[in-house]
Coordinates of C-alpha atoms and ligand atoms in Angstrom, one line a residue:
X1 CA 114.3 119.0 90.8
X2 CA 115.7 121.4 92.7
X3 CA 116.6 121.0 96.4
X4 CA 117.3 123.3 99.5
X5 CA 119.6 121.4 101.1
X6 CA 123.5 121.8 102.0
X7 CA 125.1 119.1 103.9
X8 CA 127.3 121.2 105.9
X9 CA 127.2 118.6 108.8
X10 CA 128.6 116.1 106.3
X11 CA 132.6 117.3 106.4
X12 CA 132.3 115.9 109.9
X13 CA 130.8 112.7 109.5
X14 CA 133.8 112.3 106.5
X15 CA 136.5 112.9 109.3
X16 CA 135.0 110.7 111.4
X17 CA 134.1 107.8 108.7
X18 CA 137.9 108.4 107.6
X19 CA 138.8 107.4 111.8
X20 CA 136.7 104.7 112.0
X21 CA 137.2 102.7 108.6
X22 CA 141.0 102.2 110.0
X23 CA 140.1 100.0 112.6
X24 CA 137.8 97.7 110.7
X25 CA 138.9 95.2 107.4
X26 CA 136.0 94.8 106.1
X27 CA 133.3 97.6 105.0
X28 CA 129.4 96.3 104.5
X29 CA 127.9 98.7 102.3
X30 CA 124.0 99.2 102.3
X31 CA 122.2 100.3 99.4
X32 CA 118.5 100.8 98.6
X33 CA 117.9 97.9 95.6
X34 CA 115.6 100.3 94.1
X35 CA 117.8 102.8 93.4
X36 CA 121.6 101.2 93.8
X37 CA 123.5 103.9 91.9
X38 CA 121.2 107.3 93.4
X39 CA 121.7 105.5 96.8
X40 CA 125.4 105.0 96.7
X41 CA 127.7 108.0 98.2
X42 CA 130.9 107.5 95.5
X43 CA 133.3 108.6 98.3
X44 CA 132.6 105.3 99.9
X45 CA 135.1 103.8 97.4
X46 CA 137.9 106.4 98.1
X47 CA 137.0 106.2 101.9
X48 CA 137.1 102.2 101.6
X49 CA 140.1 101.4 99.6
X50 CA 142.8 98.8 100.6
X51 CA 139.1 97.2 102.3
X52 CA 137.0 94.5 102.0
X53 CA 133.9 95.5 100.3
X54 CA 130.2 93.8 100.2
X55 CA 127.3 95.3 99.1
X56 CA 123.8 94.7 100.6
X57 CA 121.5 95.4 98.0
X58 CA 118.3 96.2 100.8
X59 CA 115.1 96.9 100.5
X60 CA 115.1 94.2 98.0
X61 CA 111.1 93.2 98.9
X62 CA 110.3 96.8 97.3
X63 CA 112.4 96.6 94.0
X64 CA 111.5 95.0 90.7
X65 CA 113.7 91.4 91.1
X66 CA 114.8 90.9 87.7
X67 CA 117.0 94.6 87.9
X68 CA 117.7 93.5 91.2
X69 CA 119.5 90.2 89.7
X70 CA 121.0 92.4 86.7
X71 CA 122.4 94.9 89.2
X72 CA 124.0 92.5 91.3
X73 CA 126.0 91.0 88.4
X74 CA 126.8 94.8 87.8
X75 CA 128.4 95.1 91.3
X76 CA 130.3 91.8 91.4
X77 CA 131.3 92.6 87.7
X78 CA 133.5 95.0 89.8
X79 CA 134.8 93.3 92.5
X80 CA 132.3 93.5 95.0
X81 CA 131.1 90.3 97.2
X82 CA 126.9 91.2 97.3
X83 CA 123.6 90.1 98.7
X84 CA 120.1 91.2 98.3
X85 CA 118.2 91.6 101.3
X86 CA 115.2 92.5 103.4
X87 CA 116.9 94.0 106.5
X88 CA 113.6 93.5 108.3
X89 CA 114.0 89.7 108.3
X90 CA 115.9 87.1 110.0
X91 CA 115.7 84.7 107.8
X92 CA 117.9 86.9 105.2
X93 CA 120.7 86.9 107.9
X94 CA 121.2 83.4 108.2
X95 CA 124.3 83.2 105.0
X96 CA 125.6 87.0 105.6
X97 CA 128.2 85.4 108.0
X98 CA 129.5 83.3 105.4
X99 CA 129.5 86.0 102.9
X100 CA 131.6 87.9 105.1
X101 CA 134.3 84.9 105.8
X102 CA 134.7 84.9 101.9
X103 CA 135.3 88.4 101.1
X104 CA 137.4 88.4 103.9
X105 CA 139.6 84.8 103.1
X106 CA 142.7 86.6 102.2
X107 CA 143.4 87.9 105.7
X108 CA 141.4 85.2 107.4
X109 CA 144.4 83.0 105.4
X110 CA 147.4 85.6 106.2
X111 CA 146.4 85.3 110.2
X112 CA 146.5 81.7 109.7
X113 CA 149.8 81.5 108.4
X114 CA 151.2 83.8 110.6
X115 CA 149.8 81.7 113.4
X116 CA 146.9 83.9 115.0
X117 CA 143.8 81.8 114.9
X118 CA 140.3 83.0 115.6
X119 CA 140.9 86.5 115.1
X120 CA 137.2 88.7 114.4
X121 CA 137.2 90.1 111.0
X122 CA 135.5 93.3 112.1
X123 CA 133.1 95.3 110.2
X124 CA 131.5 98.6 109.8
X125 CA 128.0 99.1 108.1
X126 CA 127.8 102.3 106.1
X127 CA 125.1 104.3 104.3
X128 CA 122.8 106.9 103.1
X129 CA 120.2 108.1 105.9
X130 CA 117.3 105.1 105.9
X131 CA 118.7 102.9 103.8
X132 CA 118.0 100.5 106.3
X133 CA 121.3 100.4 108.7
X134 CA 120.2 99.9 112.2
X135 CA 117.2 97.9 111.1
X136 CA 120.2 95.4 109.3
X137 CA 122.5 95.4 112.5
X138 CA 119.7 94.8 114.8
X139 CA 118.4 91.8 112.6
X140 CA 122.2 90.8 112.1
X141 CA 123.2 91.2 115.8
X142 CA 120.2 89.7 117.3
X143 CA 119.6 89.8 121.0
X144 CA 122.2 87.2 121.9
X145 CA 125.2 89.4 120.7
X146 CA 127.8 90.5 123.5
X147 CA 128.9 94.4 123.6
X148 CA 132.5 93.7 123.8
X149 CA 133.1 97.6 125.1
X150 CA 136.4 99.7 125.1
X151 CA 139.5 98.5 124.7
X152 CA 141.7 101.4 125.2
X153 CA 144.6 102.2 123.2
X154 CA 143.2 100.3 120.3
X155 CA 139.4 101.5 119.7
X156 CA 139.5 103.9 122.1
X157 CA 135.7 104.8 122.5
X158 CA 134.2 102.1 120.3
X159 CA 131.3 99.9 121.1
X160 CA 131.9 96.2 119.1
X161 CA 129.4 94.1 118.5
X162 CA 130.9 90.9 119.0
X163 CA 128.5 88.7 116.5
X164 CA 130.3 85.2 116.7
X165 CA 133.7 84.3 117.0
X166 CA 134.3 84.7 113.6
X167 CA 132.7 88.4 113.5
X168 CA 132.9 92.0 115.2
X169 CA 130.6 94.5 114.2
X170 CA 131.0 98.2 114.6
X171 CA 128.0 99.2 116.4
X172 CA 127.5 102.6 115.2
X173 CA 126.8 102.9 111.3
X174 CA 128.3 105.3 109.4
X175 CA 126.3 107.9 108.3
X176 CA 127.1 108.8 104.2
X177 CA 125.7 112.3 102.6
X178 CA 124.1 111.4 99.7
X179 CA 125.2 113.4 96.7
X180 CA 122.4 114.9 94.6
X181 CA 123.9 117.6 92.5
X182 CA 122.7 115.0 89.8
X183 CA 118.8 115.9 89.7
X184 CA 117.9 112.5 88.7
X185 CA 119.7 111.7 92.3
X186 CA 117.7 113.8 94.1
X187 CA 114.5 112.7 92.1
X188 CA 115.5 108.9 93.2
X189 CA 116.5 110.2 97.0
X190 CA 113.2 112.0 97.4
X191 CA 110.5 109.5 95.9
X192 CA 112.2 106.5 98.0
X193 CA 112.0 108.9 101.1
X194 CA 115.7 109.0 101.7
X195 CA 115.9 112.7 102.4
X196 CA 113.1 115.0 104.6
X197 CA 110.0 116.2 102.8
X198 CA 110.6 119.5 103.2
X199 CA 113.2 120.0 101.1
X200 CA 112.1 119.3 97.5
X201 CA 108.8 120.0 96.1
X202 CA 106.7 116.9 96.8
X203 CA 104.2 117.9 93.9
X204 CA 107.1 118.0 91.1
X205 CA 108.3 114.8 93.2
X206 CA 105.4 112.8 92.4
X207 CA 104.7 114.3 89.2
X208 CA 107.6 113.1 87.8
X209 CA 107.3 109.4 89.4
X210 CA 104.3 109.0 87.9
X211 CA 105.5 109.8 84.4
X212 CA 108.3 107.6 85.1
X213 CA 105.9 105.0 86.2
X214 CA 103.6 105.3 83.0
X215 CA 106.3 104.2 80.8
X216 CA 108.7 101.8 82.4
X217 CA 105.7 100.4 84.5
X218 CA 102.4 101.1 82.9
X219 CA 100.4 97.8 84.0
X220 CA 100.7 98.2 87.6
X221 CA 99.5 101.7 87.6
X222 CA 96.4 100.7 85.4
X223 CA 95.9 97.2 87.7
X224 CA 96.6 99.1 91.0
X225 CA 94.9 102.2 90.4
X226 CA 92.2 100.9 87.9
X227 CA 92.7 103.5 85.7
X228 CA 93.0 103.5 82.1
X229 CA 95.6 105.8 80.6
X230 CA 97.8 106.4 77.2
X231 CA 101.5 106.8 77.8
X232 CA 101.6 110.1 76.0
X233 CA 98.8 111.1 78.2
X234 CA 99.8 114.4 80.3
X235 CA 100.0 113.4 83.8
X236 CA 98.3 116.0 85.6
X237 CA 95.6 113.8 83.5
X238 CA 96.1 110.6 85.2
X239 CA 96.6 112.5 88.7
X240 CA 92.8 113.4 88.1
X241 CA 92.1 109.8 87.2
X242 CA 93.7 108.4 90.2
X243 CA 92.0 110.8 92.6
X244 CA 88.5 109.8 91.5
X245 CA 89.8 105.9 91.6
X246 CA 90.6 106.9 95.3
X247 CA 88.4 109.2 96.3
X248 CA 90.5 112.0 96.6
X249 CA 88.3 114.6 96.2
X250 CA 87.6 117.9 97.9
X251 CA 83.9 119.6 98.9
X252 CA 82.2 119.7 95.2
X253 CA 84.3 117.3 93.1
X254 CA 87.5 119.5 93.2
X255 CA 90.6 117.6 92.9
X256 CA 92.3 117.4 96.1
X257 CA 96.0 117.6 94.9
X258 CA 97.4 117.2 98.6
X259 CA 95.4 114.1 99.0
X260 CA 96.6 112.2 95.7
X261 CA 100.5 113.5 96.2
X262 CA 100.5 111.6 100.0
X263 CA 98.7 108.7 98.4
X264 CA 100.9 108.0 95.7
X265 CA 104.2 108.5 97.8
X266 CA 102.8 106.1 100.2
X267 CA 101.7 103.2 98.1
X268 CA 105.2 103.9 96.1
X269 CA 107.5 103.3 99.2
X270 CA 105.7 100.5 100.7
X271 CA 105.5 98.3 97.6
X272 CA 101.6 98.8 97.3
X273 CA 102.0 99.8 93.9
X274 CA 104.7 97.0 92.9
X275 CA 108.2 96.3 93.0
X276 CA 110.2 99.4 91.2
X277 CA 114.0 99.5 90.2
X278 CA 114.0 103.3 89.6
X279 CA 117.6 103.2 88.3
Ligands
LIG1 P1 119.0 103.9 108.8 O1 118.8 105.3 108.9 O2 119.9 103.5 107.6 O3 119.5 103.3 110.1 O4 117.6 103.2 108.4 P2 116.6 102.4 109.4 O5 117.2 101.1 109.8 O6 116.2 103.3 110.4 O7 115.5 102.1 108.3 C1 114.7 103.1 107.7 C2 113.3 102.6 107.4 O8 113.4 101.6 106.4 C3 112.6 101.9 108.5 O9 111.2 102.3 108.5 C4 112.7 100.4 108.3 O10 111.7 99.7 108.8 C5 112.7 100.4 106.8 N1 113.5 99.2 106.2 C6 114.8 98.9 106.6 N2 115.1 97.8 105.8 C7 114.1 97.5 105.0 C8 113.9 96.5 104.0 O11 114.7 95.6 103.7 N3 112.7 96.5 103.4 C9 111.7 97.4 103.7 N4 110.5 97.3 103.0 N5 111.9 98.3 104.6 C10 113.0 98.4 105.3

């Protein structure tokens, strides 16, 4: 897929990512758990060395659980600390604070022993566009949270989030460009609805989704669509068979291609069609 898209913008939010990651210890890392490499900006880990690192695999509710489980033994396999997550809900904030007091323990014990108790680890969340960010810190910071404001000289126009008084969060997210030289990156980015419409071709989009749907997910098209379909079938085939399933049909019977395109996106990103682990 090809994209018109140049993220000139993006040399600034570096310089500024590079600024801010020096005031915090530990860096939360969200990533969209159906698509946790296309989703990940590999700068992150030049950006975040010498760092604590945890990875929030969100969106978890939309992706297929057993990849979910398989890539979360990927990413600890490498040293990250990771949870899986629906940002959305409380309830999946309740063990992130002691998540965080782990992958943080070394320099929760070097304060110690230098004397200096209760010190905040503080944090900064970081990712692609919608992966989920300020829905996470508003679940994580709640209402109750405290803006703890400037303190000049040493965050000199930061807003903290003062969580607990084991915990400061950053209260601006940083903003990561995704990379999609890699088509298969910018396939992933644009069916999940990371990057605007109007850059890729939504037809090819789609087209390509369902192919990749047909083979690594064949029973939920058929159950959800109630269609019948061969895997080798062409898929402007099964496009037809979905828009007479659905009704997407224009004056006279004609296919309305617009019709089945938005329809298949949609039920795609909001899990009607299943829980998908595209990578
Ligand atoms: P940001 O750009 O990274 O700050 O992303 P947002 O927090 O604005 O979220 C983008 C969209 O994803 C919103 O419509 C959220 O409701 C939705 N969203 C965020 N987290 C989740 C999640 O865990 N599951 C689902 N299904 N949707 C989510």
């Amino acid at each position: 897929m090809n994209f018109q898209w140049y993220p000139g913008h993006m040399t600034k939010a570096k310089r500024q990512m590079q600024e801010d990651i020096k005031l915090i210890d530990l860096v939360i890392e969200l990533v969209d758990a159906r698509i946790p490499l296309s989703s990940r900006n590999p700068d992150i880990d030049e950006l975040g060395k010498n760092k604590y690192r945890l990875i929030l695999m969100n969106k978890a509710d939309l992706a297929d659980k057993e990849r979910t489980r398989e890539w979360s033994a990927f990413f600890k396999e490498k040293g990250f600390f990771v949870v899986s997550l629906d940002a959305r809900s409380k309830s999946g904030m309740k063990n992130i604070t002691d998540i965080v007091m782990e992958a943080c323990k070394e320099k929760i014990e070097r304060d110690r022993k230098r004397g200096i108790k209760n010190r905040p680890v503080r944090a900064m969340v970081v990712g692609i566009p919608n992966v989920g960010k300020s829905t996470f810190i508003n679940s994580y910071a709640g209402k109750a949270c405290a803006k703890t404001g400037n303190k000049p000289g040493v965050t000199k126009g930061k807003q903290w989030i003062r969580l607990n008084k084991s915990v400061e969060l950053l209260d601006t997210p940083g903003i990561l460009w995704p990379k999609f030289e890699d088509p298969e990156v910018g396939f992933c980015l644009a069916v999940t609805g990371a990057i605007k419409e109007d850059v890729y071709d939504r037809e090819t989009a789609v087209e390509l989704l369902l192919e990749r749907l047909m083979h690594i997910y064949p029973e939920d098209l058929r159950v959800k669509y109630a269609i019948d379909f061969s895997e080798a079938e062409p898929v402007r085939e099964v496009m037809s068979k979905i828009a007479v399933a659905r009704g997407c049909l224009k004056a006279g019977g004609v296919l309305d291609i617009d019709k089945v395109i938005q329809l298949v996106l949609r039920d795609f990103r909001t899990g009607r069609l299943g829980r998908f682990t595209l990578d």
